[in-house]
Amino acid sequence: MGFFKLGTMTLKGLVKKPETLQYPAETKEPYADQKGTVVNAKPADCTLCTLCAKRCPTNAIDVDREKRTWSISHLNCIQCGYCIAGCPKKVLVMKGERPALAAKKSVEKIKIPAQKKKEVAEKKD
Amino acid sequence: MSNMGKSSVIPFGPQHPVLPEPLHLDLVVEDEVVVKAIPQIGFVHRGLEKLVEKKDYNQFVYVVERICGICSFGHSMGYSEAIERLAGVKIPKRAEYLRGIWLELSRVHSHILWMGLAADAFGYESLFMHCWRLREKILDVFEKTTGGRVIFSVCAPGGVLRDIDDTTLSDIKALLESIKGEYTQLCKAFLNDSSVKNRTVGVGVISKEQAEEFSMVGPFTRASGVDYDVRSLGNGAYGYLSKFTPVTDDQGDCYARVKVRAAEVFQSIDIINELISTIPKGDTFEAMKGVLEKDVEATNVLEQPRGECFYYGKGNGSKFLERFRIRTPTSQNLAGMVTSLEGCDLADVNMIVLTIDPCISCTER
């Protein structure tokens, strides 16, 4: 009898808790190293070398050296991590949470503070 | 007496409630029997092979893995191996084992997904839900180990970008044991059901001679008795296995194809267990730098869940590739599919198309 073969699985399903997550009452914590959002975590250490912008396969990162801004379009980012691997100062990190929902396209822009050149000059003296 | 029926042409697809892939078939039908089927593809062509002109060989891996969602890891692995052969680079041994583990997990995931689709094709929706519930557990493993559920971005020329620690490897082993138990029950329910047998036994038969003549690949041809499986060649991690024999069946009908895919899931679980127990320690990645030499070609074959996939790459003296070509298993199986459709009932068309496990987004890139 074919239809009784799944019977035990079906009956167990009546008493077990559901396989699906009862979102938004329950949420799932992201795993460590899960892909979500690429973030410039230490703007003070960023040297605007533009390696991340050159590496990005979708051109989501844009670096403007004159205006000293670093910007990323989260919509175009495919969370591949190639920019993170190539950053020489290790300022880029991947956070586990997905970017928030947005009603229109926007680009996240960060102003990179000017490097402190006075400390370097004092060390030389 | 000549055939008195009048032929009519029924268009099938690309949008159809039971058709899983955007394939168009013109079915020439006489009195509900299909006489001829004329396929047409080209609805999801994205021109991905042309992007080699814009993305260098390190960036192109992210394009290649987005050719298809189910075969995603297979494509990135095939591409990375082809580029490594082009440049003459050898990757660490641990990376080969990890690639083998992820590829076999992809195969298990693909076959379980396929069985759910096959059950849904003739209305067995509860089996479809159970199969996809099992598939979620494997997707969870992918998310934990690679960071993504469908597109992993973990294989790159030079090795693999992430490592799996020993606790996670033993968790994967335990999970596969539990999946094995539930999957055995689902297989028994599917394969021993008389209504399933009525619809699949003797339907869409391809003989061994026809399979060899059309050069079919994958479980589609192994169900007709041809024992060709690229994993027998021993590339990569498959060279370290103690033994490997392809799963074959000699009936050549839809029922045989279901049986072959179900048996391949158990075989893949055994392969993963063996690779986990024998994985060596070491590095996993050495970044590839430099340019690819001009006019040097490299080829690679891989056993995707759907069959043998062939990769060809050619360098042009810079960090861009001159040409990258992928010959996917479904494009090879289209001739066999069209032959198996001749002489079947109109109601069996979607079952036969499903049993070849089509992946049109791979075929059209």
CSV table of C-alpha atoms in Angstrom, one decimal:
chain,number,residue,atom,x,y,z
A,1,MET,CA,0.0,0.0,0.0
A,2,GLY,CA,1.9,3.0,-1.2
A,3,PHE,CA,0.0,5.7,0.7
A,4,PHE,CA,0.7,4.1,4.1
A,5,LYS,CA,4.5,4.2,3.6
A,6,LEU,CA,4.7,8.0,4.3
A,7,GLY,CA,2.2,7.5,7.1
A,8,THR,CA,4.7,7.4,9.9
A,9,MET,CA,6.4,10.5,8.6
A,10,THR,CA,3.1,12.3,8.3
A,11,LEU,CA,1.9,11.2,11.8
A,12,LYS,CA,5.2,12.4,13.4
A,13,GLY,CA,4.6,15.7,11.6
A,14,LEU,CA,1.4,16.2,13.6
A,15,VAL,CA,3.3,16.2,16.9
A,16,LYS,CA,6.7,17.7,16.0
A,17,LYS,CA,7.2,21.4,16.0
A,18,PRO,CA,7.1,23.0,12.5
A,19,GLU,CA,10.2,22.8,10.3
A,20,THR,CA,9.7,26.4,9.3
A,21,LEU,CA,10.8,29.4,11.4
A,22,GLN,CA,7.8,31.3,12.8
A,23,TYR,CA,9.2,34.6,11.6
A,24,PRO,CA,9.1,37.4,12.9
A,25,ALA,CA,8.3,35.9,16.3
A,26,GLU,CA,11.5,33.7,15.9
A,27,THR,CA,14.6,34.9,14.2
A,28,LYS,CA,17.7,33.0,13.2
A,29,GLU,CA,21.0,34.3,14.3
A,30,PRO,CA,23.5,34.5,11.4
A,31,TYR,CA,26.3,32.1,11.5
A,32,ALA,CA,29.9,33.3,12.0
A,33,ASP,CA,31.4,34.3,8.6
A,34,GLN,CA,28.0,34.4,7.0
A,35,LYS,CA,27.7,36.7,4.0
A,36,GLY,CA,25.7,39.8,4.4
A,37,THR,CA,27.0,43.4,4.0
A,38,VAL,CA,30.5,44.7,3.2
A,39,VAL,CA,31.4,47.5,5.5
A,40,ASN,CA,34.3,49.9,5.8
A,41,ALA,CA,35.0,49.3,9.5
A,42,LYS,CA,38.0,51.6,10.1
A,43,PRO,CA,37.8,54.7,7.9
A,44,ALA,CA,40.7,56.3,9.8
A,45,ASP,CA,43.1,53.6,8.6
A,46,CYS,CA,41.9,53.7,5.0
A,47,THR,CA,44.6,55.1,2.6
A,48,LEU,CA,42.3,55.4,-0.5
A,49,CYS,CA,44.6,53.1,-2.5
A,50,THR,CA,41.5,52.2,-4.7
A,51,LEU,CA,42.5,48.5,-4.8
A,52,CYS,CA,39.0,47.5,-3.6
A,53,ALA,CA,37.4,49.5,-6.4
A,54,LYS,CA,39.6,47.9,-9.0
A,55,ARG,CA,39.0,44.4,-7.8
A,56,CYS,CA,35.2,44.6,-7.5
A,57,PRO,CA,33.6,42.4,-10.2
A,58,THR,CA,30.4,44.5,-10.2
A,59,ASN,CA,32.0,48.0,-9.7
A,60,ALA,CA,30.0,48.5,-6.6
A,61,ILE,CA,32.8,50.4,-4.8
A,62,ASP,CA,33.8,53.9,-5.8
A,63,VAL,CA,36.8,55.7,-4.3
A,64,ASP,CA,37.3,59.4,-4.9
A,65,ARG,CA,40.8,60.5,-4.0
A,66,GLU,CA,40.3,64.3,-4.4
A,67,LYS,CA,37.1,64.4,-2.3
A,68,ARG,CA,38.4,61.7,0.1
A,69,THR,CA,35.2,59.6,0.0
A,70,TRP,CA,34.7,55.8,-0.1
A,71,SER,CA,31.3,54.6,-1.2
A,72,ILE,CA,29.6,51.3,-1.9
A,73,SER,CA,26.3,50.5,-3.6
A,74,HIS,CA,24.9,47.6,-1.5
A,75,LEU,CA,22.5,46.8,-4.3
A,76,ASN,CA,25.3,46.0,-6.7
A,77,CYS,CA,27.5,44.2,-4.2
A,78,ILE,CA,27.4,40.4,-4.7
A,79,GLN,CA,29.2,39.8,-1.3
A,80,CYS,CA,32.0,37.8,-3.0
A,81,GLY,CA,34.7,39.1,-0.6
A,82,TYR,CA,37.3,39.8,-3.2
A,83,CYS,CA,37.7,43.4,-2.0
A,84,ILE,CA,38.2,42.3,1.6
A,85,ALA,CA,40.9,39.8,0.5
A,86,GLY,CA,42.7,42.6,-1.4
A,87,CYS,CA,42.7,45.4,1.1
A,88,PRO,CA,46.3,46.0,2.3
A,89,LYS,CA,45.2,47.8,5.5
A,90,LYS,CA,42.4,45.3,6.4
A,91,VAL,CA,39.7,47.9,6.9
A,92,LEU,CA,36.9,46.1,5.1
A,93,VAL,CA,34.9,43.5,6.9
A,94,MET,CA,31.8,41.3,6.0
A,95,LYS,CA,29.0,41.6,8.5
A,96,GLY,CA,26.5,38.8,8.8
A,97,GLU,CA,23.3,40.9,8.7
A,98,ARG,CA,21.8,41.6,5.3
A,99,PRO,CA,21.4,45.2,4.3
A,100,ALA,CA,18.1,46.9,5.3
A,101,LEU,CA,15.2,47.1,2.8
A,102,ALA,CA,15.2,50.3,0.9
A,103,ALA,CA,12.5,52.0,-1.2
A,104,LYS,CA,15.0,53.5,-3.6
A,105,LYS,CA,18.5,52.9,-4.8
A,106,SER,CA,21.1,54.6,-2.7
A,107,VAL,CA,24.8,54.6,-2.2
A,108,GLU,CA,26.5,54.5,1.2
A,109,LYS,CA,29.2,57.2,1.3
A,110,ILE,CA,31.9,57.6,3.9
A,111,LYS,CA,34.3,60.5,4.4
A,112,ILE,CA,37.8,59.4,5.0
A,113,PRO,CA,39.6,61.7,7.5
A,114,ALA,CA,42.9,63.2,6.4
A,115,GLN,CA,46.0,61.2,7.5
A,116,LYS,CA,47.9,62.7,10.4
A,117,LYS,CA,51.1,63.9,8.7
A,118,LYS,CA,52.4,65.9,11.6
A,119,GLU,CA,53.2,62.8,13.7
A,120,VAL,CA,55.3,61.3,10.8
A,121,ALA,CA,57.3,64.6,10.5
A,122,GLU,CA,58.0,64.6,14.3
A,123,LYS,CA,59.3,61.0,14.2
A,124,LYS,CA,61.7,61.9,11.4
A,125,ASP,CA,63.2,64.7,13.6
B,1,MET,CA,-3.0,1.1,-43.7
B,2,SER,CA,-1.6,4.6,-43.6
B,3,ASN,CA,-2.0,6.7,-40.5
B,4,MET,CA,-5.5,8.3,-40.7
B,5,GLY,CA,-4.9,10.8,-37.9
B,6,LYS,CA,-4.4,14.4,-38.6
B,7,SER,CA,-1.2,16.1,-37.2
B,8,SER,CA,-1.5,19.2,-35.1
B,9,VAL,CA,1.3,21.1,-33.5
B,10,ILE,CA,1.0,21.9,-29.8
B,11,PRO,CA,3.5,24.5,-28.4
B,12,PHE,CA,4.8,23.5,-25.0
B,13,GLY,CA,6.6,26.0,-22.9
B,14,PRO,CA,8.6,28.2,-22.1
B,15,GLN,CA,5.9,29.1,-19.5
B,16,HIS,CA,3.9,26.1,-18.4
B,17,PRO,CA,2.7,25.0,-14.9
B,18,VAL,CA,4.6,21.6,-15.0
B,19,LEU,CA,7.6,22.6,-17.0
B,20,PRO,CA,10.5,23.4,-14.6
B,21,GLU,CA,12.8,25.0,-17.2
B,22,PRO,CA,12.2,27.6,-19.9
B,23,LEU,CA,12.4,25.2,-22.9
B,24,HIS,CA,10.1,25.5,-25.9
B,25,LEU,CA,8.9,22.3,-27.5
B,26,ASP,CA,6.8,22.1,-30.7
B,27,LEU,CA,5.0,18.8,-30.3
B,28,VAL,CA,3.7,17.3,-33.5
B,29,VAL,CA,0.8,15.2,-32.3
B,30,GLU,CA,-1.5,12.7,-34.0
B,31,ASP,CA,-4.4,11.6,-31.9
B,32,GLU,CA,-2.7,12.3,-28.5
B,33,VAL,CA,0.5,10.5,-29.5
B,34,VAL,CA,3.6,12.6,-30.0
B,35,VAL,CA,5.2,11.9,-33.4
B,36,LYS,CA,8.0,14.5,-33.3
B,37,ALA,CA,9.3,17.1,-30.9
B,38,ILE,CA,11.2,20.2,-32.1
B,39,PRO,CA,13.0,21.9,-29.3
B,40,GLN,CA,13.9,25.6,-29.1
B,41,ILE,CA,16.1,27.3,-26.6
B,42,GLY,CA,17.3,30.8,-26.2
B,43,PHE,CA,15.0,32.4,-23.6
B,44,VAL,CA,17.5,32.9,-20.9
B,45,HIS,CA,20.6,33.7,-22.9
B,46,ARG,CA,22.6,36.3,-21.0
B,47,GLY,CA,25.9,36.4,-23.0
B,48,LEU,CA,28.0,35.4,-20.0
B,49,GLU,CA,30.9,34.0,-22.0
B,50,LYS,CA,31.4,37.5,-23.6
B,51,LEU,CA,32.2,38.9,-20.1
B,52,VAL,CA,35.7,37.4,-20.3
B,53,GLU,CA,36.6,40.5,-22.2
B,54,LYS,CA,35.7,42.8,-19.3
B,55,LYS,CA,36.6,40.7,-16.1
B,56,ASP,CA,40.0,39.3,-15.4
B,57,TYR,CA,40.5,35.7,-14.6
B,58,ASN,CA,40.2,36.2,-10.9
B,59,GLN,CA,37.0,38.1,-11.2
B,60,PHE,CA,35.4,35.9,-13.8
B,61,VAL,CA,34.9,33.0,-11.3
B,62,TYR,CA,32.1,35.1,-9.7
B,63,VAL,CA,30.4,35.3,-13.1
B,64,VAL,CA,30.8,31.6,-13.8
B,65,GLU,CA,29.2,30.4,-10.6
B,66,ARG,CA,26.1,32.5,-11.4
B,67,ILE,CA,25.4,30.6,-14.6
B,68,CYS,CA,23.1,28.2,-12.7
B,69,GLY,CA,21.9,28.0,-9.1
B,70,ILE,CA,22.0,24.2,-8.6
B,71,CYS,CA,25.2,23.6,-10.6
B,72,SER,CA,26.9,26.7,-9.1
B,73,PHE,CA,29.7,25.0,-7.2
B,74,GLY,CA,30.5,22.7,-10.1
B,75,HIS,CA,31.0,25.5,-12.5
B,76,SER,CA,33.3,27.5,-10.2
B,77,MET,CA,35.3,24.3,-9.5
B,78,GLY,CA,35.5,23.4,-13.2
B,79,TYR,CA,36.6,26.9,-14.1
B,80,SER,CA,39.2,27.1,-11.3
B,81,GLU,CA,40.7,23.8,-12.3
B,82,ALA,CA,40.9,24.9,-16.0
B,83,ILE,CA,42.7,28.1,-15.1
B,84,GLU,CA,45.1,26.2,-12.8
B,85,ARG,CA,45.9,23.9,-15.6
B,86,LEU,CA,46.4,26.8,-18.0
B,87,ALA,CA,48.9,28.4,-15.6
B,88,GLY,CA,50.5,25.1,-14.5
B,89,VAL,CA,49.6,25.7,-10.8
B,90,LYS,CA,49.1,22.9,-8.3
B,91,ILE,CA,46.7,23.5,-5.4
B,92,PRO,CA,47.1,22.2,-1.8
B,93,LYS,CA,45.8,18.7,-1.2
B,94,ARG,CA,43.3,19.8,1.5
B,95,ALA,CA,41.7,22.2,-1.0
B,96,GLU,CA,41.1,19.2,-3.4
B,97,TYR,CA,39.4,17.3,-0.6
B,98,LEU,CA,37.2,20.3,0.4
B,99,ARG,CA,36.2,20.9,-3.3
B,100,GLY,CA,35.3,17.2,-3.5
B,101,ILE,CA,33.2,17.4,-0.4
B,102,TRP,CA,31.3,20.5,-1.5
B,103,LEU,CA,30.7,19.0,-5.0
B,104,GLU,CA,29.3,15.8,-3.7
B,105,LEU,CA,27.1,17.8,-1.3
B,106,SER,CA,25.9,19.7,-4.3
B,107,ARG,CA,25.1,16.5,-6.0
B,108,VAL,CA,23.1,15.2,-3.0
B,109,HIS,CA,21.2,18.5,-2.9
B,110,SER,CA,20.5,18.4,-6.6
B,111,HIS,CA,19.2,14.9,-6.7
B,112,ILE,CA,16.9,15.4,-3.7
B,113,LEU,CA,15.6,18.6,-5.2
B,114,TRP,CA,15.0,16.7,-8.5
B,115,MET,CA,13.1,13.9,-6.8
B,116,GLY,CA,10.8,16.5,-5.2
B,117,LEU,CA,10.2,18.1,-8.6
B,118,ALA,CA,9.5,14.6,-10.2
B,119,ALA,CA,6.9,13.9,-7.5
B,120,ASP,CA,5.3,17.2,-7.9
B,121,ALA,CA,5.1,16.7,-11.7
B,122,PHE,CA,2.4,14.1,-11.2
B,123,GLY,CA,0.7,15.6,-8.2
B,124,TYR,CA,2.5,13.8,-5.3
B,125,GLU,CA,2.9,17.1,-3.4
B,126,SER,CA,3.5,15.7,0.1
B,127,LEU,CA,6.6,13.9,-1.2
B,128,PHE,CA,7.7,17.1,-2.8
B,129,MET,CA,7.5,18.9,0.5
B,130,HIS,CA,9.4,16.2,2.4
B,131,CYS,CA,12.2,16.2,-0.2
B,132,TRP,CA,12.6,19.9,-0.1
B,133,ARG,CA,12.5,19.8,3.7
B,134,LEU,CA,15.5,17.5,3.6
B,135,ARG,CA,17.2,19.8,1.1
B,136,GLU,CA,16.9,22.6,3.6
B,137,LYS,CA,19.2,20.7,6.0
B,138,ILE,CA,21.9,20.6,3.3
B,139,LEU,CA,21.4,24.2,2.4
B,140,ASP,CA,22.0,24.9,6.1
B,141,VAL,CA,25.3,23.1,5.9
B,142,PHE,CA,26.3,25.2,2.9
B,143,GLU,CA,25.3,28.4,4.8
B,144,LYS,CA,27.4,27.4,7.8
B,145,THR,CA,30.5,26.4,5.9
B,146,THR,CA,30.5,28.8,2.9
B,147,GLY,CA,28.3,31.7,4.0
B,148,GLY,CA,25.7,31.3,1.2
B,149,ARG,CA,22.9,29.0,0.5
B,150,VAL,CA,22.9,28.8,-3.3
B,151,ILE,CA,25.9,30.9,-4.6
B,152,PHE,CA,28.9,30.1,-2.4
B,153,SER,CA,31.8,32.2,-3.8
B,154,VAL,CA,34.2,29.8,-2.1
B,155,CYS,CA,36.1,28.2,-4.9
B,156,ALA,CA,38.7,30.3,-6.8
B,157,PRO,CA,41.7,29.7,-8.9
B,158,GLY,CA,44.4,28.7,-6.4
B,159,GLY,CA,42.3,26.6,-4.0
B,160,VAL,CA,39.3,27.3,-1.7
B,161,LEU,CA,38.8,30.5,0.2
B,162,ARG,CA,37.4,29.0,3.4
B,163,ASP,CA,38.3,26.0,5.6
B,164,ILE,CA,36.0,23.6,7.5
B,165,ASP,CA,37.1,22.7,11.0
B,166,ASP,CA,36.9,19.2,12.4
B,167,THR,CA,33.9,19.8,14.6
B,168,THR,CA,31.9,21.0,11.6
B,169,LEU,CA,33.1,18.0,9.5
B,170,SER,CA,31.8,15.5,12.1
B,171,ASP,CA,28.5,17.5,12.4
B,172,ILE,CA,28.2,17.1,8.6
B,173,LYS,CA,28.8,13.3,8.9
B,174,ALA,CA,26.0,13.0,11.6
B,175,LEU,CA,23.6,15.1,9.6
B,176,LEU,CA,24.2,12.9,6.5
B,177,GLU,CA,23.4,9.8,8.5
B,178,SER,CA,20.0,11.3,9.6
B,179,ILE,CA,19.3,12.4,6.0
B,180,LYS,CA,20.1,8.9,4.8
B,181,GLY,CA,17.5,7.4,7.1
B,182,GLU,CA,14.7,9.7,6.0
B,183,TYR,CA,15.7,9.6,2.4
B,184,THR,CA,15.5,5.8,2.4
B,185,GLN,CA,11.9,6.1,3.6
B,186,LEU,CA,11.1,8.6,0.9
B,187,CYS,CA,12.7,6.4,-1.8
B,188,LYS,CA,10.7,3.4,-0.7
B,189,ALA,CA,7.5,5.4,-0.8
B,190,PHE,CA,8.2,6.7,-4.2
B,191,LEU,CA,9.7,3.7,-5.9
B,192,ASN,CA,7.3,1.0,-4.6
B,193,ASP,CA,4.2,3.0,-5.3
B,194,SER,CA,2.0,1.4,-8.0
B,195,SER,CA,0.7,4.7,-9.4
B,196,VAL,CA,4.3,5.9,-9.8
B,197,LYS,CA,5.2,2.7,-11.6
B,198,ASN,CA,2.2,3.0,-13.9
B,199,ARG,CA,3.4,6.4,-15.1
B,200,THR,CA,7.1,5.7,-15.4
B,201,VAL,CA,7.8,2.1,-16.3
B,202,GLY,CA,8.2,1.7,-20.0
B,203,VAL,CA,7.9,5.4,-20.7
B,204,GLY,CA,10.5,7.2,-22.7
B,205,VAL,CA,12.8,4.3,-23.4
B,206,ILE,CA,16.2,4.9,-24.8
B,207,SER,CA,18.3,1.9,-25.7
B,208,LYS,CA,22.0,1.5,-25.0
B,209,GLU,CA,22.8,1.8,-28.7
B,210,GLN,CA,20.9,5.0,-29.0
B,211,ALA,CA,22.5,6.4,-25.9
B,212,GLU,CA,26.0,5.8,-27.3
B,213,GLU,CA,25.0,7.1,-30.7
B,214,PHE,CA,23.8,10.4,-29.3
B,215,SER,CA,26.7,10.7,-26.9
B,216,MET,CA,24.4,11.3,-23.9
B,217,VAL,CA,25.9,12.0,-20.5
B,218,GLY,CA,25.0,11.8,-16.9
B,219,PRO,CA,22.4,9.7,-15.0
B,220,PHE,CA,20.3,9.9,-18.2
B,221,THR,CA,22.7,7.7,-20.0
B,222,ARG,CA,23.7,5.5,-17.0
B,223,ALA,CA,20.0,4.5,-16.8
B,224,SER,CA,20.4,3.0,-20.3
B,225,GLY,CA,23.3,0.8,-19.4
B,226,VAL,CA,26.3,3.0,-20.5
B,227,ASP,CA,28.7,3.1,-17.6
B,228,TYR,CA,30.4,6.5,-18.3
B,229,ASP,CA,31.1,8.7,-15.3
B,230,VAL,CA,33.8,11.3,-15.2
B,231,ARG,CA,34.5,10.5,-11.6
B,232,SER,CA,36.0,7.2,-12.7
B,233,LEU,CA,38.9,9.2,-14.3
B,234,GLY,CA,40.2,10.1,-10.9
B,235,ASN,CA,40.7,13.8,-11.2
B,236,GLY,CA,41.1,15.9,-8.1
B,237,ALA,CA,39.8,14.3,-4.9
B,238,TYR,CA,38.3,11.4,-6.7
B,239,GLY,CA,41.8,10.0,-7.3
B,240,TYR,CA,42.1,9.4,-3.5
B,241,LEU,CA,39.0,7.3,-3.1
B,242,SER,CA,39.5,3.6,-2.4
B,243,LYS,CA,37.1,2.6,-5.2
B,244,PHE,CA,34.4,4.1,-7.4
B,245,THR,CA,32.0,2.3,-9.8
B,246,PRO,CA,29.2,4.2,-11.6
B,247,VAL,CA,25.6,3.4,-10.8
B,248,THR,CA,23.9,1.9,-13.8
B,249,ASP,CA,20.6,0.4,-14.8
B,250,ASP,CA,19.7,-1.3,-18.0
B,251,GLN,CA,16.0,-0.6,-18.5
B,252,GLY,CA,16.4,2.8,-20.0
B,253,ASP,CA,13.0,4.1,-19.1
B,254,CYS,CA,11.9,6.9,-16.7
B,255,TYR,CA,11.7,4.5,-13.7
B,256,ALA,CA,15.3,3.5,-14.3
B,257,ARG,CA,16.4,7.1,-14.2
B,258,VAL,CA,14.6,7.7,-10.9
B,259,LYS,CA,16.3,4.6,-9.5
B,260,VAL,CA,19.8,5.7,-10.7
B,261,ARG,CA,19.5,9.2,-9.2
B,262,ALA,CA,18.2,7.7,-5.9
B,263,ALA,CA,21.2,5.3,-5.7
B,264,GLU,CA,23.6,8.1,-6.6
B,265,VAL,CA,22.6,10.0,-3.5
B,266,PHE,CA,23.6,7.1,-1.3
B,267,GLN,CA,26.8,6.7,-3.2
B,268,SER,CA,27.6,10.4,-2.8
B,269,ILE,CA,27.0,10.2,1.0
B,270,ASP,CA,29.5,7.3,1.2
B,271,ILE,CA,32.0,9.3,-0.8
B,272,ILE,CA,31.6,12.3,1.5
B,273,ASN,CA,32.1,10.1,4.5
B,274,GLU,CA,35.3,8.7,3.1
B,275,LEU,CA,36.7,12.1,2.1
B,276,ILE,CA,35.9,13.5,5.6
B,277,SER,CA,37.7,10.6,7.3
B,278,THR,CA,40.8,10.9,5.2
B,279,ILE,CA,41.2,14.6,4.7
B,280,PRO,CA,44.7,15.8,5.4
B,281,LYS,CA,45.7,19.0,7.2
B,282,GLY,CA,47.3,21.9,5.5
B,283,ASP,CA,46.7,25.1,3.6
B,284,THR,CA,43.7,25.7,1.5
B,285,PHE,CA,44.6,28.6,-0.8
B,286,GLU,CA,47.5,30.2,-2.6
B,287,ALA,CA,46.4,33.2,-4.6
B,288,MET,CA,47.2,33.1,-8.3
B,289,LYS,CA,49.0,36.2,-9.5
B,290,GLY,CA,50.4,37.2,-12.8
B,291,VAL,CA,49.2,37.0,-16.4
B,292,LEU,CA,48.1,34.0,-18.5
B,293,GLU,CA,50.4,33.1,-21.3
B,294,LYS,CA,49.3,33.9,-24.9
B,295,ASP,CA,47.6,31.2,-27.0
B,296,VAL,CA,47.9,28.5,-24.2
B,297,GLU,CA,44.8,26.4,-24.0
B,298,ALA,CA,43.5,24.2,-21.2
B,299,THR,CA,40.5,21.9,-20.9
B,300,ASN,CA,38.8,20.2,-18.0
B,301,VAL,CA,36.0,17.8,-17.4
B,302,LEU,CA,33.8,17.5,-14.4
B,303,GLU,CA,30.9,15.3,-13.3
B,304,GLN,CA,28.1,17.8,-12.6
B,305,PRO,CA,24.9,16.4,-11.0
B,306,ARG,CA,23.4,16.4,-14.6
B,307,GLY,CA,26.3,14.8,-16.3
B,308,GLU,CA,29.7,15.5,-17.9
B,309,CYS,CA,30.6,19.2,-18.2
B,310,PHE,CA,33.5,20.3,-20.4
B,311,TYR,CA,35.5,23.5,-19.8
B,312,TYR,CA,37.9,25.1,-22.3
B,313,GLY,CA,40.0,28.2,-21.6
B,314,LYS,CA,42.5,30.1,-23.7
B,315,GLY,CA,44.9,32.8,-22.5
B,316,ASN,CA,45.8,35.9,-24.4
B,317,GLY,CA,49.0,37.2,-22.7
B,318,SER,CA,47.3,39.5,-20.2
B,319,LYS,CA,45.2,38.9,-17.1
B,320,PHE,CA,42.1,38.5,-19.3
B,321,LEU,CA,41.1,35.3,-21.0
B,322,GLU,CA,40.8,35.2,-24.7
B,323,ARG,CA,38.0,32.7,-24.7
B,324,PHE,CA,36.2,30.5,-22.2
B,325,ARG,CA,33.7,27.9,-23.4
B,326,ILE,CA,31.6,25.6,-21.3
B,327,ARG,CA,29.8,22.6,-22.8
B,328,THR,CA,27.0,21.7,-20.4
B,329,PRO,CA,25.4,18.3,-20.0
B,330,THR,CA,21.9,19.3,-20.9
B,331,SER,CA,22.9,20.7,-24.3
B,332,GLN,CA,24.4,17.2,-24.9
B,333,ASN,CA,21.3,15.4,-23.8
B,334,LEU,CA,18.8,17.4,-25.9
B,335,ALA,CA,19.1,15.1,-28.8
B,336,GLY,CA,18.4,12.1,-26.6
B,337,MET,CA,15.5,13.8,-25.0
B,338,VAL,CA,13.9,14.6,-28.4
B,339,THR,CA,14.3,10.9,-29.4
B,340,SER,CA,12.7,9.6,-26.2
B,341,LEU,CA,9.7,11.9,-26.7
B,342,GLU,CA,8.8,10.2,-30.0
B,343,GLY,CA,5.9,7.8,-29.7
B,344,CYS,CA,4.9,8.7,-26.2
B,345,ASP,CA,1.5,10.0,-25.0
B,346,LEU,CA,0.9,13.7,-24.6
B,347,ALA,CA,0.5,13.3,-20.9
B,348,ASP,CA,3.9,11.7,-20.5
B,349,VAL,CA,5.8,14.6,-22.1
B,350,ASN,CA,6.4,16.6,-19.0
B,351,MET,CA,7.5,13.4,-17.1
B,352,ILE,CA,10.1,12.6,-19.8
B,353,VAL,CA,11.4,16.1,-19.9
B,354,LEU,CA,11.8,16.1,-16.2
B,355,THR,CA,13.6,12.8,-16.0
B,356,ILE,CA,16.5,14.1,-18.1
B,357,ASP,CA,16.9,16.8,-15.3
B,358,PRO,CA,17.2,19.8,-17.7
B,359,CYS,CA,19.1,22.8,-16.7
B,360,ILE,CA,18.4,25.4,-19.4
B,361,SER,CA,20.2,28.3,-17.7
B,362,CYS,CA,23.4,26.2,-17.9
B,363,THR,CA,22.8,25.4,-21.5
B,364,GLU,CA,22.3,28.9,-22.6
B,365,ARG,CA,24.5,30.9,-20.3
